[in-house]
Amino acid sequence: MGDSSASQKFSARLESYGWIDARLIGVALASVGVVLVSLFVQVSFGVYSMSITEAWYAVLDADVWYDERVLLSFLLGEDLMRTVLFVPESYELPNLARNTTIVWNGRLPRVLAAVLVGSNLAISGAIFQAVTRNELASPYILGVSSGAGLAILLTLVIFSGMAALLPISAAFGGALAFVLVYAIAWKGGTNPVRLVLAGVIVGTVFNSLQTALLLFAQDMATVQTAISWTTGTLTGADWDEVRLVLPWTILTSILALAGARQLNVLLLGERTAGALGMSVERVRFGLSGIAIVAASSSIAAAGIVGFVGLIVPHAVRTLVGSDYKRLIVGCLFVGPALLVAADVGARLGMAVLFGSTNQLPVGILTGLIGGPYFLYLMRRRKHLGDL
């Protein structure tokens, strides 16, 4: 009797994971492979000259891995590390070797930041595409990125004392932009084309306001920082950016997976979803809030990186199907793979092609990829934007 009950529980558990098939596992493994290859390149090569062996010796440095105080000071920050491990203020962290410092403070956190930002943007795009039933939707197309970017510029240029609240101000700006888009597109309901057009209008207005704000900035350093936000860059990303976006990535990933069933129901249409007992508008705005937080936290860390939220959900949908539990999991792998690989090109492309030490903002590279892909989607679909 006991064996039969255990067998039934095991079978039920297997059935609950039945949505994980070979295609989803293949997408995940291929994406992990891209991230690992990109990690190898990012860690091995850079402006500071060191051999590949030296770079990976620095990654595996025992002074980091065998001292939890050093390791947690990277992951949590020194102050929180002291609180968590009860380390007194009188204790000073050991000085690391130069190669270890360069790799652990510059090259590794940049890859981790790209992983988190790519994941968030992909999830955000996937949710927006279900909420609007529009495969052309993304935080960039719907004006959410522009709204968050404008809020960040306002914080940097006018309310500089509130820089610590960047993620919150970005979320507020993104939410405001989405509400405006929805209000403009609403005419007894919405449709995909109206939403995209409204997003273009709001995005254009907010982008113009961003440019106008730069005229009021007196400090050139502030202007350069602001420009880096608007183009989207991971140059100089370190553990501060990782710690900034990591909690939101965990939160929005869990909430997106928990909301996968609601996202699938929304794809059936408002009438069907309502007939199934769903409070459509309440669910729609709740899920949009998750997407806005995911996009805004990414923008707070890396600026406006366009088209990742458009390309990744569509590519994953083509590979694993439209079920949103599979789609969200796929986005959690493919989003990081795309952005990490693009950042390799942005960081080392100029050196390989022109022998220059300059770096491109990764947002320029994703724009060069995403623009033609957007046109491809428009020409490929008979019914523009419909999911």
Coordinates of C-alpha atoms in Angstrom, one line a residue:
M1 CA 0.0 0.0 0.0
G2 CA 2.8 2.3 0.9
D3 CA 4.7 1.5 -2.3
S4 CA 1.6 2.2 -4.4
S5 CA 1.0 5.6 -2.8
A6 CA 4.7 6.5 -3.3
S7 CA 4.5 5.4 -7.0
Q8 CA 1.3 7.5 -7.5
K9 CA 3.0 10.6 -6.0
F10 CA 6.1 10.0 -8.2
S11 CA 3.9 9.7 -11.3
A12 CA 1.9 12.8 -10.4
R13 CA 5.2 14.7 -9.9
L14 CA 6.4 13.6 -13.3
E15 CA 3.2 14.7 -14.9
S16 CA 3.5 18.1 -13.3
Y17 CA 6.8 18.6 -15.1
G18 CA 5.4 17.3 -18.4
W19 CA 5.6 20.7 -20.0
I20 CA 9.4 20.4 -19.9
D21 CA 10.3 18.6 -23.1
A22 CA 13.4 18.1 -25.3
R23 CA 12.9 21.3 -27.2
L24 CA 12.8 23.4 -24.1
I25 CA 15.8 21.6 -22.6
G26 CA 17.7 22.1 -26.0
V27 CA 16.9 25.8 -26.0
A28 CA 18.1 26.1 -22.4
L29 CA 21.3 24.1 -23.0
A30 CA 22.1 26.1 -26.2
S31 CA 21.6 29.4 -24.4
V32 CA 23.8 28.3 -21.5
G33 CA 26.5 27.3 -24.0
V34 CA 26.3 30.8 -25.6
V35 CA 26.6 32.4 -22.1
L36 CA 29.6 30.3 -21.2
V37 CA 31.4 31.0 -24.4
S38 CA 30.7 34.7 -24.0
L39 CA 31.9 34.5 -20.4
F40 CA 35.1 32.9 -21.5
V41 CA 35.7 35.7 -24.0
Q42 CA 34.7 38.5 -21.6
V43 CA 37.0 37.2 -18.8
S44 CA 39.9 36.3 -21.0
F45 CA 40.3 39.5 -23.1
G46 CA 40.2 43.2 -22.1
V47 CA 42.2 46.4 -22.1
Y48 CA 44.4 45.3 -19.3
S49 CA 46.7 42.7 -20.8
M50 CA 46.9 39.3 -19.2
S51 CA 47.1 35.7 -20.6
I52 CA 44.0 33.5 -20.7
T53 CA 45.6 31.3 -18.0
E54 CA 46.2 34.3 -15.8
A55 CA 42.6 35.5 -16.3
W56 CA 41.1 32.1 -15.3
Y57 CA 43.5 31.7 -12.4
A58 CA 42.1 35.0 -11.2
V59 CA 38.6 33.7 -11.5
L60 CA 39.4 30.6 -9.5
D61 CA 41.6 32.5 -7.0
A62 CA 41.4 30.7 -3.6
D63 CA 41.6 34.1 -1.8
V64 CA 38.1 34.7 -3.1
W65 CA 36.5 31.3 -3.0
Y66 CA 37.8 30.1 0.3
D67 CA 37.1 33.3 2.2
E68 CA 33.3 33.8 2.5
R69 CA 33.9 37.4 3.7
V70 CA 35.5 38.3 0.4
L71 CA 33.0 36.4 -1.7
L72 CA 30.0 37.9 0.0
S73 CA 31.5 41.4 0.0
F74 CA 31.2 41.1 -3.8
L75 CA 27.7 39.6 -3.9
L76 CA 26.1 41.6 -1.1
G77 CA 28.3 44.6 -0.6
E78 CA 30.8 45.1 2.2
D79 CA 28.3 46.6 4.7
L80 CA 25.7 43.9 4.3
M81 CA 28.4 41.2 4.4
R82 CA 29.6 42.6 7.8
T83 CA 26.0 42.5 9.1
V84 CA 25.3 39.0 7.8
L85 CA 28.6 37.4 9.0
F86 CA 29.0 39.6 12.1
V87 CA 32.3 40.9 10.9
P88 CA 33.6 43.8 13.1
E89 CA 34.4 47.2 11.6
S90 CA 38.0 46.8 12.7
Y91 CA 38.5 43.9 10.3
E92 CA 39.9 44.8 6.9
L93 CA 39.4 42.7 3.9
P94 CA 42.6 41.3 2.4
N95 CA 44.2 42.9 -0.6
L96 CA 43.7 40.7 -3.7
A97 CA 46.2 40.2 -6.5
R98 CA 45.9 42.8 -9.3
N99 CA 44.6 40.3 -11.9
T100 CA 42.0 39.0 -9.4
T101 CA 40.9 42.6 -8.7
I102 CA 40.5 43.4 -12.4
V103 CA 38.6 40.2 -13.2
W104 CA 36.3 40.2 -10.1
N105 CA 35.6 43.9 -10.1
G106 CA 35.3 44.5 -13.8
R107 CA 34.9 41.5 -16.1
L108 CA 32.8 39.0 -14.1
P109 CA 30.1 41.5 -12.8
R110 CA 29.6 42.9 -16.3
V111 CA 28.7 39.4 -17.5
L112 CA 26.4 38.8 -14.6
A113 CA 24.7 42.2 -15.1
A114 CA 24.1 41.3 -18.8
V115 CA 22.5 38.0 -17.7
L116 CA 20.1 39.7 -15.3
V117 CA 19.2 42.6 -17.6
G118 CA 18.7 40.3 -20.6
S119 CA 16.5 38.0 -18.5
N120 CA 14.3 40.9 -17.3
L121 CA 13.9 42.5 -20.7
A122 CA 12.9 39.2 -22.2
I123 CA 10.3 38.5 -19.5
S124 CA 8.9 42.0 -19.8
G125 CA 8.5 41.7 -23.5
A126 CA 6.8 38.3 -23.2
I127 CA 4.3 39.6 -20.7
F128 CA 3.5 42.7 -22.7
Q129 CA 2.9 40.6 -25.8
A130 CA 0.3 38.5 -24.0
V131 CA -1.3 41.4 -22.2
T132 CA -1.7 43.3 -25.5
R133 CA -2.1 40.1 -27.6
N134 CA 0.4 41.7 -29.9
E135 CA 3.7 40.1 -30.9
L136 CA 5.1 43.5 -31.8
A137 CA 4.8 44.7 -28.2
S138 CA 7.9 45.2 -26.0
P139 CA 8.8 47.7 -23.4
Y140 CA 10.7 49.7 -26.1
I141 CA 7.9 49.7 -28.7
L142 CA 5.2 50.5 -26.1
G143 CA 7.1 53.5 -24.8
V144 CA 7.8 52.0 -21.3
S145 CA 11.5 52.2 -21.8
S146 CA 11.3 55.8 -22.9
G147 CA 9.2 56.7 -19.8
A148 CA 11.6 55.0 -17.5
G149 CA 14.5 56.7 -19.3
L150 CA 12.9 60.1 -18.9
A151 CA 12.3 59.5 -15.2
I152 CA 15.9 58.5 -14.7
L153 CA 17.1 61.6 -16.5
L154 CA 14.9 63.8 -14.4
T155 CA 16.4 62.1 -11.3
L156 CA 20.0 62.6 -12.5
V157 CA 19.6 66.1 -13.9
I158 CA 17.1 67.8 -11.6
F159 CA 16.7 65.6 -8.5
S160 CA 20.3 64.5 -8.2
G161 CA 20.0 64.0 -4.5
M162 CA 17.5 61.1 -5.1
A163 CA 19.9 59.0 -7.2
A164 CA 19.5 56.1 -4.8
L165 CA 15.8 55.9 -5.8
L166 CA 16.6 55.3 -9.5
P167 CA 14.8 51.9 -9.8
I168 CA 11.7 53.4 -8.1
S169 CA 11.7 56.5 -10.3
A170 CA 12.3 54.3 -13.4
A171 CA 9.3 52.1 -12.5
F172 CA 7.1 55.1 -12.0
G173 CA 8.1 56.6 -15.4
G174 CA 7.6 53.2 -17.1
A175 CA 4.1 52.8 -15.5
L176 CA 3.1 56.4 -16.5
A177 CA 4.2 55.8 -20.1
F178 CA 2.2 52.5 -20.3
V179 CA -1.0 54.1 -18.8
L180 CA -0.7 56.9 -21.4
V181 CA -0.3 54.4 -24.2
Y182 CA -3.3 52.4 -23.1
A183 CA -5.4 55.6 -22.7
I184 CA -4.5 56.8 -26.2
A185 CA -5.1 53.4 -27.7
W186 CA -8.4 52.9 -25.9
K187 CA -11.6 53.3 -28.0
G188 CA -14.1 51.0 -26.4
G189 CA -11.2 48.5 -26.4
T190 CA -7.8 48.3 -28.0
N191 CA -6.2 46.5 -30.9
P192 CA -2.6 45.6 -31.7
V193 CA -2.1 48.3 -34.3
R194 CA -3.5 51.1 -32.1
L195 CA -1.3 50.0 -29.2
V196 CA 1.9 50.0 -31.3
L197 CA 1.0 53.4 -32.8
A198 CA 0.2 54.9 -29.4
G199 CA 3.5 53.4 -28.1
V200 CA 5.4 55.1 -30.9
I201 CA 3.7 58.4 -30.1
V202 CA 4.4 58.3 -26.4
G203 CA 8.0 57.0 -27.0
T204 CA 8.7 59.8 -29.4
V205 CA 7.4 62.5 -27.1
F206 CA 9.3 61.1 -24.1
N207 CA 12.5 60.8 -26.2
S208 CA 12.1 64.5 -27.2
L209 CA 11.8 65.4 -23.5
Q210 CA 14.9 63.4 -22.7
T211 CA 16.9 65.4 -25.3
A212 CA 15.4 68.7 -24.0
L213 CA 16.5 67.8 -20.5
L214 CA 20.1 67.5 -21.6
L215 CA 20.1 71.2 -22.4
F216 CA 19.5 72.0 -18.7
A217 CA 22.3 69.8 -17.5
Q218 CA 25.3 72.0 -16.4
D219 CA 27.7 69.2 -15.5
M220 CA 29.3 67.4 -18.4
A221 CA 29.7 64.3 -16.3
T222 CA 26.0 64.3 -15.8
V223 CA 25.4 64.7 -19.5
Q224 CA 27.7 61.8 -20.4
T225 CA 26.0 59.6 -17.8
A226 CA 22.6 60.6 -19.2
I227 CA 23.6 59.8 -22.7
S228 CA 24.9 56.4 -21.6
W229 CA 21.4 55.8 -20.1
T230 CA 19.6 56.7 -23.3
T231 CA 21.8 54.5 -25.6
G232 CA 21.9 51.5 -23.2
T233 CA 25.4 50.3 -22.1
L234 CA 27.0 47.9 -19.8
T235 CA 30.4 49.6 -19.9
G236 CA 31.6 50.0 -16.4
A237 CA 28.9 47.7 -15.0
D238 CA 30.1 46.3 -11.7
W239 CA 28.7 44.6 -8.6
D240 CA 26.5 47.7 -7.8
E241 CA 24.5 47.0 -10.9
V242 CA 24.3 43.3 -10.1
R243 CA 23.0 44.0 -6.6
L244 CA 20.6 46.6 -8.0
V245 CA 18.9 44.3 -10.5
L246 CA 19.2 40.9 -8.9
P247 CA 16.3 41.1 -6.3
W248 CA 13.9 42.4 -9.0
T249 CA 15.0 39.6 -11.4
I250 CA 14.2 37.0 -8.8
L251 CA 10.9 38.6 -7.9
T252 CA 9.6 39.2 -11.4
S253 CA 10.8 35.7 -12.6
I254 CA 8.8 34.0 -9.9
L255 CA 5.7 36.2 -10.4
A256 CA 5.9 35.7 -14.2
L257 CA 6.0 32.0 -13.8
A258 CA 3.2 32.1 -11.3
G259 CA 1.1 34.2 -13.8
A260 CA 1.8 31.9 -16.8
R261 CA -1.7 30.4 -16.6
Q262 CA -3.3 33.9 -16.6
L263 CA -1.2 34.9 -19.5
N264 CA -2.4 31.8 -21.5
V265 CA -6.0 32.7 -20.7
L266 CA -5.5 36.3 -21.9
L267 CA -4.3 35.0 -25.2
L268 CA -7.8 33.5 -25.7
G269 CA -9.3 37.0 -25.9
E270 CA -11.1 39.2 -23.5
R271 CA -14.5 37.7 -24.0
T272 CA -13.3 34.1 -23.5
A273 CA -11.2 35.1 -20.5
G274 CA -14.2 36.9 -19.0
A275 CA -16.4 33.9 -19.6
L276 CA -13.8 31.7 -17.7
G277 CA -14.3 34.0 -14.7
M278 CA -11.2 36.1 -15.1
S279 CA -11.3 39.8 -14.1
V280 CA -9.6 40.8 -17.3
E281 CA -8.6 44.4 -16.6
R282 CA -7.4 43.6 -13.1
V283 CA -5.3 40.7 -14.2
R284 CA -4.0 42.7 -17.2
F285 CA -2.8 45.6 -15.1
G286 CA -1.3 43.3 -12.5
L287 CA 0.7 41.4 -15.1
S288 CA 1.7 44.7 -16.7
G289 CA 3.0 45.9 -13.4
I290 CA 5.4 42.8 -13.3
A291 CA 6.5 43.7 -16.8
I292 CA 7.1 47.3 -15.9
V293 CA 9.1 46.5 -12.8
A294 CA 11.2 44.0 -14.8
A295 CA 11.9 46.5 -17.6
S296 CA 12.5 49.4 -15.2
S297 CA 15.0 47.6 -13.1
S298 CA 17.0 46.7 -16.2
I299 CA 16.9 50.3 -17.4
A300 CA 18.1 51.5 -14.0
A301 CA 21.1 49.2 -14.4
A302 CA 21.9 49.4 -18.1
G303 CA 19.9 52.2 -19.6
I304 CA 17.5 51.8 -22.6
V305 CA 18.6 48.6 -24.4
G306 CA 16.2 48.3 -27.2
F307 CA 14.6 45.3 -29.0
V308 CA 15.6 42.5 -26.6
G309 CA 12.1 42.4 -25.3
L310 CA 10.8 42.1 -28.8
I311 CA 13.2 39.6 -30.3
V312 CA 13.6 37.1 -27.5
P313 CA 9.9 36.2 -26.8
H314 CA 9.2 35.8 -30.5
A315 CA 12.2 33.6 -31.1
V316 CA 11.4 31.5 -28.1
R317 CA 7.8 31.2 -29.1
T318 CA 9.0 29.9 -32.5
L319 CA 11.2 27.3 -30.8
V320 CA 9.1 26.0 -27.9
G321 CA 5.5 27.0 -28.7
S322 CA 3.1 29.5 -27.2
D323 CA 2.4 28.0 -23.8
Y324 CA 3.5 30.7 -21.4
K325 CA 5.1 28.5 -18.8
R326 CA 7.5 27.2 -21.4
L327 CA 7.8 30.6 -23.0
I328 CA 8.8 32.4 -19.7
V329 CA 11.4 29.6 -18.9
G330 CA 12.8 29.9 -22.4
C331 CA 13.1 33.7 -22.1
L332 CA 15.0 33.3 -18.8
F333 CA 17.7 31.5 -20.8
V334 CA 17.6 33.1 -24.3
G335 CA 17.4 36.7 -23.0
P336 CA 20.7 36.4 -21.1
A337 CA 22.3 34.6 -24.1
L338 CA 21.4 37.3 -26.5
L339 CA 22.5 40.3 -24.3
V340 CA 25.7 38.7 -23.1
A341 CA 26.7 37.8 -26.7
A342 CA 25.8 41.3 -27.9
D343 CA 27.8 42.8 -25.1
V344 CA 30.9 40.8 -26.3
G345 CA 30.4 42.3 -29.7
A346 CA 29.9 45.8 -28.2
R347 CA 33.0 45.5 -26.0
L348 CA 35.5 43.8 -28.4
G349 CA 34.0 44.5 -31.9
M350 CA 35.8 47.8 -32.4
A351 CA 39.1 46.3 -31.3
V352 CA 38.7 43.3 -33.7
L353 CA 37.5 45.4 -36.7
F354 CA 39.5 48.6 -36.3
G355 CA 42.1 48.0 -33.7
S356 CA 40.4 50.6 -31.5
T357 CA 40.1 50.4 -27.7
N358 CA 36.7 52.2 -27.8
Q359 CA 33.5 50.3 -26.9
L360 CA 30.1 50.5 -28.5
P361 CA 27.1 50.8 -26.2
V362 CA 25.3 47.4 -26.3
G363 CA 22.0 49.2 -27.1
I364 CA 23.4 50.3 -30.5
L365 CA 24.2 46.6 -31.3
T366 CA 20.8 45.3 -30.2
G367 CA 19.2 48.2 -32.2
L368 CA 21.1 47.1 -35.3
I369 CA 19.8 43.5 -34.8
G370 CA 16.3 44.4 -33.7
G371 CA 15.4 47.0 -36.3
P372 CA 15.6 44.6 -39.3
Y373 CA 14.0 41.9 -37.2
F374 CA 11.1 44.3 -36.5
L375 CA 10.7 44.9 -40.2
Y376 CA 10.8 41.2 -40.9
L377 CA 8.0 40.6 -38.4
M378 CA 5.9 43.4 -40.0
R379 CA 6.3 42.0 -43.5
R380 CA 5.9 38.3 -42.5
R381 CA 2.6 38.7 -40.8
K382 CA -0.7 39.0 -42.7
H383 CA -2.4 40.3 -39.6
L384 CA 0.0 42.8 -38.2
G385 CA 0.9 42.1 -34.6
D386 CA -1.9 39.6 -33.7
L387 CA -0.8 36.7 -31.5

